[in-house]
Each structure stands twice: as C-alpha cells, then as structure tokens.
mmCIF file of C-alpha atoms in Angstrom:
data_model
loop_
_atom_site.group_PDB
_atom_site.id
_atom_site.type_symbol
_atom_site.label_atom_id
_atom_site.label_comp_id
_atom_site.label_asym_id
_atom_site.label_seq_id
_atom_site.Cartn_x
_atom_site.Cartn_y
_atom_site.Cartn_z
ATOM 1 C CA MET A 1 143.284 -2.716 63.496
ATOM 2 C CA ASP A 2 139.627 -3.558 64.211
ATOM 3 C CA TYR A 3 139.608 -5.985 67.087
ATOM 4 C CA VAL A 4 136.478 -7.526 68.538
ATOM 5 C CA ILE A 5 138.568 -8.848 71.647
ATOM 6 C CA GLN A 6 141.779 -7.317 73.139
ATOM 7 C CA THR A 7 143.211 -9.097 76.403
ATOM 8 C CA LYS A 8 146.121 -7.915 78.496
ATOM 9 C CA GLU A 9 147.497 -9.985 81.089
ATOM 10 C CA LEU A 10 144.209 -11.531 81.839
ATOM 11 C CA THR A 11 144.281 -13.594 85.178
ATOM 12 C CA LYS A 12 141.882 -15.627 87.162
ATOM 13 C CA THR A 13 142.928 -17.041 90.641
ATOM 14 C CA TYR A 14 140.681 -19.159 92.865
ATOM 15 C CA LYS A 15 141.160 -20.512 96.617
ATOM 16 C CA VAL A 16 141.002 -24.110 97.008
ATOM 17 C CA GLY A 17 141.393 -24.279 100.841
ATOM 18 C CA GLU A 18 144.567 -22.420 101.852
ATOM 19 C CA VAL A 19 145.780 -22.951 98.071
ATOM 20 C CA GLU A 20 145.727 -20.336 95.494
ATOM 21 C CA VAL A 21 145.095 -21.819 92.090
ATOM 22 C CA HIS A 22 145.872 -19.873 88.806
ATOM 23 C CA ALA A 23 143.552 -20.880 86.314
ATOM 24 C CA LEU A 24 144.764 -18.038 84.109
ATOM 25 C CA ALA A 25 148.215 -16.792 84.683
ATOM 26 C CA GLY A 26 148.477 -13.763 82.265
ATOM 27 C CA VAL A 27 146.950 -14.011 78.992
ATOM 28 C CA SER A 28 147.514 -11.344 76.227
ATOM 29 C CA PHE A 29 145.820 -11.762 72.750
ATOM 30 C CA THR A 30 143.848 -9.858 70.223
ATOM 31 C CA ILE A 31 140.999 -11.261 67.849
ATOM 32 C CA GLU A 32 140.229 -9.006 64.698
ATOM 33 C CA ARG A 33 136.629 -8.656 63.288
ATOM 34 C CA GLY A 34 136.109 -11.564 61.070
ATOM 35 C CA GLU A 35 138.904 -13.485 62.186
ATOM 36 C CA VAL A 36 138.789 -17.293 63.450
ATOM 37 C CA MET A 37 140.896 -18.287 66.223
ATOM 38 C CA ALA A 38 141.062 -21.794 67.650
ATOM 39 C CA ILE A 39 142.339 -22.887 71.177
ATOM 40 C CA MET A 40 143.885 -26.356 72.147
ATOM 41 C CA GLY A 41 145.120 -27.687 75.005
ATOM 42 C CA PRO A 42 144.878 -30.352 78.015
ATOM 43 C CA SER A 43 142.132 -30.597 80.492
ATOM 44 C CA GLY A 44 142.613 -28.073 83.333
ATOM 45 C CA SER A 45 144.907 -25.722 81.033
ATOM 46 C CA GLY A 46 142.469 -22.742 81.372
ATOM 47 C CA LYS A 47 140.493 -22.936 78.314
ATOM 48 C CA SER A 48 136.941 -22.870 79.590
ATOM 49 C CA THR A 49 138.140 -20.210 82.397
ATOM 50 C CA LEU A 50 139.190 -18.121 79.481
ATOM 51 C CA MET A 51 135.916 -18.770 77.438
ATOM 52 C CA ASN A 52 133.796 -17.748 80.809
ATOM 53 C CA LEU A 53 135.595 -14.337 81.139
ATOM 54 C CA LEU A 54 135.382 -13.443 77.360
ATOM 55 C CA GLY A 55 131.668 -14.694 77.594
ATOM 56 C CA CYS A 56 131.132 -12.221 80.184
ATOM 57 C CA LEU A 57 130.024 -14.932 82.529
ATOM 58 C CA ASP A 58 132.862 -14.352 85.147
ATOM 59 C CA HIS A 59 135.093 -11.786 86.403
ATOM 60 C CA PRO A 60 139.068 -11.802 85.957
ATOM 61 C CA THR A 61 141.211 -11.535 88.989
ATOM 62 C CA SER A 62 143.253 -8.663 87.154
ATOM 63 C CA GLY A 63 144.173 -7.463 83.752
ATOM 64 C CA SER A 64 142.002 -5.705 81.072
ATOM 65 C CA TYR A 65 139.507 -7.027 78.571
ATOM 66 C CA THR A 66 138.087 -4.785 75.695
ATOM 67 C CA LEU A 67 135.178 -6.478 73.946
ATOM 68 C CA ASP A 68 133.949 -4.449 70.706
ATOM 69 C CA GLY A 69 135.473 -1.268 72.084
ATOM 70 C CA GLU A 70 134.013 -1.498 75.699
ATOM 71 C CA GLU A 71 136.315 -2.101 78.742
ATOM 72 C CA VAL A 72 134.554 -4.824 80.705
ATOM 73 C CA ALA A 73 137.240 -6.285 83.173
ATOM 74 C CA GLU A 74 135.661 -4.202 86.036
ATOM 75 C CA LEU A 75 132.049 -4.303 85.284
ATOM 76 C CA ASP A 76 129.580 -5.457 87.688
ATOM 77 C CA ASP A 77 127.340 -8.614 86.948
ATOM 78 C CA ASP A 78 124.443 -6.564 85.625
ATOM 79 C CA GLN A 79 126.504 -4.442 83.403
ATOM 80 C CA LEU A 80 128.464 -7.892 82.235
ATOM 81 C CA ALA A 81 125.008 -9.282 81.705
ATOM 82 C CA GLY A 82 123.993 -6.524 79.424
ATOM 83 C CA ILE A 83 127.229 -6.721 77.343
ATOM 84 C CA ARG A 84 127.009 -10.442 76.941
ATOM 85 C CA ASN A 85 123.323 -10.030 75.693
ATOM 86 C CA ARG A 86 124.324 -7.629 73.321
ATOM 87 C CA LYS A 87 127.614 -8.966 71.911
ATOM 88 C CA VAL A 88 128.556 -12.443 72.519
ATOM 89 C CA GLY A 89 126.871 -15.799 71.300
ATOM 90 C CA PHE A 90 128.131 -18.447 73.595
ATOM 91 C CA VAL A 91 127.752 -22.431 72.570
ATOM 92 C CA PHE A 92 128.688 -24.682 75.094
ATOM 93 C CA GLN A 93 129.465 -28.495 75.284
ATOM 94 C CA SER A 94 125.993 -29.248 76.631
ATOM 95 C CA PHE A 95 122.957 -27.912 74.603
ATOM 96 C CA ASN A 96 121.041 -26.274 77.547
ATOM 97 C CA LEU A 97 117.491 -26.474 75.857
ATOM 98 C CA LEU A 98 114.251 -26.446 77.433
ATOM 99 C CA PRO A 99 112.942 -30.048 77.051
ATOM 100 C CA ARG A 100 109.424 -29.090 76.866
ATOM 101 C CA ALA A 101 109.802 -26.108 74.459
ATOM 102 C CA SER A 102 109.965 -26.136 70.590
ATOM 103 C CA ALA A 103 113.261 -25.415 68.756
ATOM 104 C CA LEU A 104 111.529 -21.896 68.032
ATOM 105 C CA ALA A 105 110.409 -21.243 71.635
ATOM 106 C CA ASN A 106 114.285 -22.329 72.645
ATOM 107 C CA VAL A 107 115.701 -19.953 70.038
ATOM 108 C CA GLU A 108 113.244 -16.904 71.181
ATOM 109 C CA LEU A 109 113.939 -17.257 74.750
ATOM 110 C CA PRO A 110 117.047 -15.137 74.990
ATOM 111 C CA MET A 111 115.184 -12.689 72.884
ATOM 112 C CA ARG A 112 112.521 -12.435 75.473
ATOM 113 C CA TYR A 113 114.902 -12.025 78.326
ATOM 114 C CA ALA A 114 116.647 -9.101 76.457
ATOM 115 C CA GLY A 115 113.284 -7.557 75.968
ATOM 116 C CA VAL A 116 113.122 -8.000 72.148
ATOM 117 C CA THR A 117 109.787 -7.802 70.802
ATOM 118 C CA GLU A 118 109.777 -6.809 67.267
ATOM 119 C CA GLY A 119 110.339 -9.525 64.764
ATOM 120 C CA ARG A 120 111.375 -11.968 67.390
ATOM 121 C CA ARG A 121 109.838 -14.835 65.890
ATOM 122 C CA ASP A 122 111.062 -14.038 62.506
ATOM 123 C CA ARG A 123 114.534 -13.585 63.752
ATOM 124 C CA ALA A 124 114.131 -16.959 65.498
ATOM 125 C CA ALA A 125 113.042 -19.025 62.305
ATOM 126 C CA ALA A 126 115.778 -17.134 60.116
ATOM 127 C CA ALA A 127 118.438 -18.384 62.644
ATOM 128 C CA LEU A 128 116.984 -21.915 62.429
ATOM 129 C CA THR A 129 116.789 -21.986 58.737
ATOM 130 C CA SER A 130 120.567 -20.588 58.619
ATOM 131 C CA VAL A 131 121.593 -23.898 60.579
ATOM 132 C CA GLY A 132 119.473 -26.405 58.386
ATOM 133 C CA LEU A 133 116.564 -26.857 60.738
ATOM 134 C CA ALA A 134 113.847 -25.023 58.829
ATOM 135 C CA ASP A 135 111.901 -28.264 58.837
ATOM 136 C CA ARG A 136 112.592 -28.726 62.569
ATOM 137 C CA ILE A 137 111.345 -25.697 64.048
ATOM 138 C CA HIS A 138 108.098 -26.961 66.070
ATOM 139 C CA HIS A 139 110.291 -30.005 67.286
ATOM 140 C CA ARG A 140 111.001 -30.609 70.834
ATOM 141 C CA PRO A 141 114.604 -31.300 71.913
ATOM 142 C CA THR A 142 113.557 -34.856 72.508
ATOM 143 C CA GLU A 143 112.563 -35.234 68.968
ATOM 144 C CA LEU A 144 116.055 -34.205 67.832
ATOM 145 C CA SER A 145 119.270 -35.596 67.434
ATOM 146 C CA GLY A 146 122.287 -34.391 69.439
ATOM 147 C CA GLY A 147 123.603 -32.748 66.278
ATOM 148 C CA GLN A 148 120.304 -30.972 65.670
ATOM 149 C CA GLN A 149 120.027 -30.141 69.256
ATOM 150 C CA GLN A 150 123.573 -28.382 68.990
ATOM 151 C CA ARG A 151 122.535 -26.721 65.860
ATOM 152 C CA VAL A 152 119.468 -25.285 67.752
ATOM 153 C CA ALA A 153 121.908 -23.985 70.371
ATOM 154 C CA ILE A 154 123.897 -22.361 67.671
ATOM 155 C CA ALA A 155 120.764 -20.820 66.233
ATOM 156 C CA ARG A 156 119.702 -19.416 69.616
ATOM 157 C CA ALA A 157 123.106 -17.670 69.898
ATOM 158 C CA LEU A 158 122.980 -16.450 66.352
ATOM 159 C CA ALA A 159 119.568 -14.878 66.588
ATOM 160 C CA MET A 160 120.876 -12.309 69.310
ATOM 161 C CA GLN A 161 122.922 -11.087 66.478
ATOM 162 C CA PRO A 162 126.360 -11.152 68.191
ATOM 163 C CA LYS A 163 129.470 -9.643 67.571
ATOM 164 C CA ILE A 164 131.448 -12.707 68.350
ATOM 165 C CA MET A 165 130.560 -16.540 68.495
ATOM 166 C CA LEU A 166 132.290 -18.555 71.270
ATOM 167 C CA PHE A 167 132.377 -22.260 71.094
ATOM 168 C CA ASP A 168 133.752 -24.150 73.974
ATOM 169 C CA GLU A 169 134.267 -27.638 72.555
ATOM 170 C CA PRO A 170 130.726 -27.821 70.799
ATOM 171 C CA THR A 171 131.160 -31.335 69.392
ATOM 172 C CA SER A 172 132.538 -33.186 72.497
ATOM 173 C CA ALA A 173 129.256 -34.318 73.774
ATOM 174 C CA LEU A 174 128.203 -35.825 70.344
ATOM 175 C CA ASP A 175 128.401 -39.145 68.733
ATOM 176 C CA PRO A 176 131.097 -39.109 66.048
ATOM 177 C CA GLU A 177 128.326 -39.310 63.125
ATOM 178 C CA MET A 178 126.739 -36.246 64.557
ATOM 179 C CA ILE A 179 129.948 -34.193 64.855
ATOM 180 C CA LYS A 180 130.068 -33.219 61.025
ATOM 181 C CA GLU A 181 126.930 -31.564 60.676
ATOM 182 C CA VAL A 182 127.887 -29.254 63.566
ATOM 183 C CA LEU A 183 131.166 -28.480 62.217
ATOM 184 C CA ASP A 184 129.692 -27.732 58.656
ATOM 185 C CA VAL A 185 127.363 -25.108 60.183
ATOM 186 C CA MET A 186 130.460 -23.747 61.795
ATOM 187 C CA ILE A 187 132.485 -23.694 58.705
ATOM 188 C CA GLU A 188 129.667 -21.710 57.051
ATOM 189 C CA LEU A 189 129.478 -19.035 59.800
ATOM 190 C CA ALA A 190 133.244 -18.839 59.266
ATOM 191 C CA LYS A 191 132.917 -18.251 55.673
ATOM 192 C CA SER A 192 130.178 -15.552 56.268
ATOM 193 C CA GLY A 193 132.604 -13.538 58.052
ATOM 194 C CA MET A 194 131.370 -14.299 61.655
ATOM 195 C CA THR A 195 134.216 -13.636 64.420
ATOM 196 C CA MET A 196 134.827 -16.939 66.207
ATOM 197 C CA LEU A 197 136.735 -18.338 69.084
ATOM 198 C CA VAL A 198 136.591 -21.886 69.008
ATOM 199 C CA VAL A 199 137.882 -24.427 71.535
ATOM 200 C CA THR A 200 138.208 -27.508 69.878
ATOM 201 C CA HIS A 201 140.288 -30.703 69.340
ATOM 202 C CA GLU A 202 139.030 -30.967 65.888
ATOM 203 C CA MET A 203 142.178 -30.744 63.872
ATOM 204 C CA GLY A 204 140.390 -30.819 60.360
ATOM 205 C CA PHE A 205 138.245 -28.143 61.456
ATOM 206 C CA ALA A 206 140.887 -25.871 62.739
ATOM 207 C CA ARG A 207 142.882 -26.383 59.723
ATOM 208 C CA ALA A 208 139.925 -25.642 57.401
ATOM 209 C CA VAL A 209 138.712 -22.208 58.839
ATOM 210 C CA ALA A 210 141.007 -21.101 61.715
ATOM 211 C CA HIS A 211 143.344 -17.968 60.934
ATOM 212 C CA ARG A 212 145.238 -18.707 64.079
ATOM 213 C CA MET A 213 145.714 -21.147 67.021
ATOM 214 C CA TYR A 214 146.971 -21.033 70.289
ATOM 215 C CA PHE A 215 147.917 -23.957 72.395
ATOM 216 C CA PHE A 216 147.163 -23.469 76.070
ATOM 217 C CA ASP A 217 148.812 -25.375 79.326
ATOM 218 C CA ALA A 218 148.812 -24.331 82.932
ATOM 219 C CA GLY A 219 146.939 -21.155 82.289
ATOM 220 C CA LEU A 220 149.357 -19.746 79.730
ATOM 221 C CA ILE A 221 149.410 -19.515 76.128
ATOM 222 C CA VAL A 222 152.595 -21.886 75.218
ATOM 223 C CA GLU A 223 152.547 -21.528 71.569
ATOM 224 C CA SER A 224 150.555 -19.627 68.728
ATOM 225 C CA GLY A 225 150.702 -19.697 65.023
ATOM 226 C CA THR A 226 148.726 -20.835 62.112
ATOM 227 C CA PRO A 227 147.197 -24.323 61.983
ATOM 228 C CA ASP A 228 149.720 -25.384 59.600
ATOM 229 C CA GLN A 229 152.577 -24.219 61.876
ATOM 230 C CA ILE A 230 151.378 -25.639 64.931
ATOM 231 C CA PHE A 231 150.186 -28.984 63.394
ATOM 232 C CA LYS A 232 153.206 -29.581 61.118
ATOM 233 C CA ASN A 233 156.083 -28.059 63.087
ATOM 234 C CA PRO A 234 155.094 -27.467 66.726
ATOM 235 C CA GLN A 235 157.886 -25.603 68.541
ATOM 236 C CA GLU A 236 157.574 -26.532 72.207
ATOM 237 C CA ASP A 237 157.735 -29.804 73.779
ATOM 238 C CA ARG A 238 154.405 -29.449 75.509
ATOM 239 C CA THR A 239 152.426 -28.822 72.304
ATOM 240 C CA LYS A 240 154.271 -31.802 70.605
ATOM 241 C CA LEU A 241 153.281 -34.106 73.380
ATOM 242 C CA PHE A 242 149.960 -33.204 73.238
ATOM 243 C CA LEU A 243 149.622 -33.447 69.446
ATOM 244 C CA SER A 244 151.173 -36.838 69.600
ATOM 245 C CA GLN A 245 148.509 -38.006 72.019
ATOM 246 C CA ILE A 246 145.561 -36.695 69.937
ATOM 247 C CA LEU A 247 146.942 -38.467 66.798
ATOM 248 C CA GLU A 248 147.153 -41.616 68.680
ATOM 249 C CA HIS A 249 143.536 -41.640 69.410
#
C-alpha cells in the first residue's frame, strides 16, 4: 500500500495542575495516497490534537507517526517545521490572513519563508485561480467575504504543493450561505486526487467525497467505516447519540 500517513498507538497527554489529561489515548490508522478521510466527534474528543500532531505542529507523547515515508514522531521543532513546509497543507477554522496584504501576497508568504524564489508569484496566482479567485488576487482580506477568505487560505496551502491537505473544521466560522463555496472547492480537490483528512460535521460533504470516516470520543477512535455505514447504521451507542444530536440541529 502507498500510505501518506501511518500512525500507531499515537498518544498525547497534558498536565493540568496535578491531573494528567489524555487528549489522545492511542490512535492507529492509515491514509492511502489519494484517499479522503473524514473525522467527526464532540468537542474535546481529541480531533484538533490529532490534527496538530499530523500537521507537525506538536509532538506526540508516545507512539509512531510516518508521513510520506518519514518517521516524524521524535523529530525536533526545526525538523518538524521542515517537513511541515514540504509535505503538509493545513487549513484551520480561522483564516489567519494578513489584513494589509493582498490575497496574492498572503498566498506567497509561506513560499517566501520556505525560500521558494523561482515561479513563486505564478504558483500563488495559479493556486488562487484553482479556488475560483482569479479576479480577487489583488483584494485584501477586508475586501473579501468569509468564504473567499477561507478559499485564499486553501490556496495558500495548495501553493506549497503538499502531499496531504488537512482541514480542521474549515467551514465552522462561516455564515451558512458561504459554506457551500468552500465545500465545492474541497470537493474539486478530492476529485483531483488530493489526499485529504477533514474534521467536519458537514454530513453531505462527507457522504459525497470521503472514502472512510472515523468517529472520535475521549481521545479514541470509537467507530470507523464508510460514510454510509456510519450515518445509516452506526454500531456504537456513543456514535448514535452524537449523530442524533447533529440531526436535531
């Protein structure tokens, strides 16, 4: 198998006063190249902790993590940053754009930090075009809608030509009418063969593009399967309760 991500018994613990909190309590899974995986779960279930580890933003307490053939669990901060710049595109809930810079300059910024010089502006412009913002490249974030700003953030990640795109609830900060335009871009990315891991509660999106789904709770994978299996015939009581609460809203 051609795996982009392999984890084995990945854990993350924190000290809160005298109490040891297990944000992740031993998570093992794989993501094949070109696969789209969706993660759901309640707040505090370990989803964002996992994404930070997979995005090389934090170190696991124990366990192994291989990213595109490189073992990264025990690397130092500088080594992690190097791998993150080369291999991971990360899109957060917040857009994290420089307010005084144009969309083009925002997309170019990570390439500047990574020392990319040749074709940098062309790559940034092409990334913005790919998310439907060819006519907005010189606009500042304050001149863009929330959906457009999130698409700039997606373009910024894509311009680095990552091996995998990580999305941590990318539509949660958007007004309902802006969610579709961001999900449409993500659907096109999935169709293009991009390997993707998406934390989302957008069930329609998960059904449309995800090959597999994982339901998280208390730092563990409680249930996994195809979107149809999870949504239509969940096996675990915790999954059933969570889905019933989502469907009520």
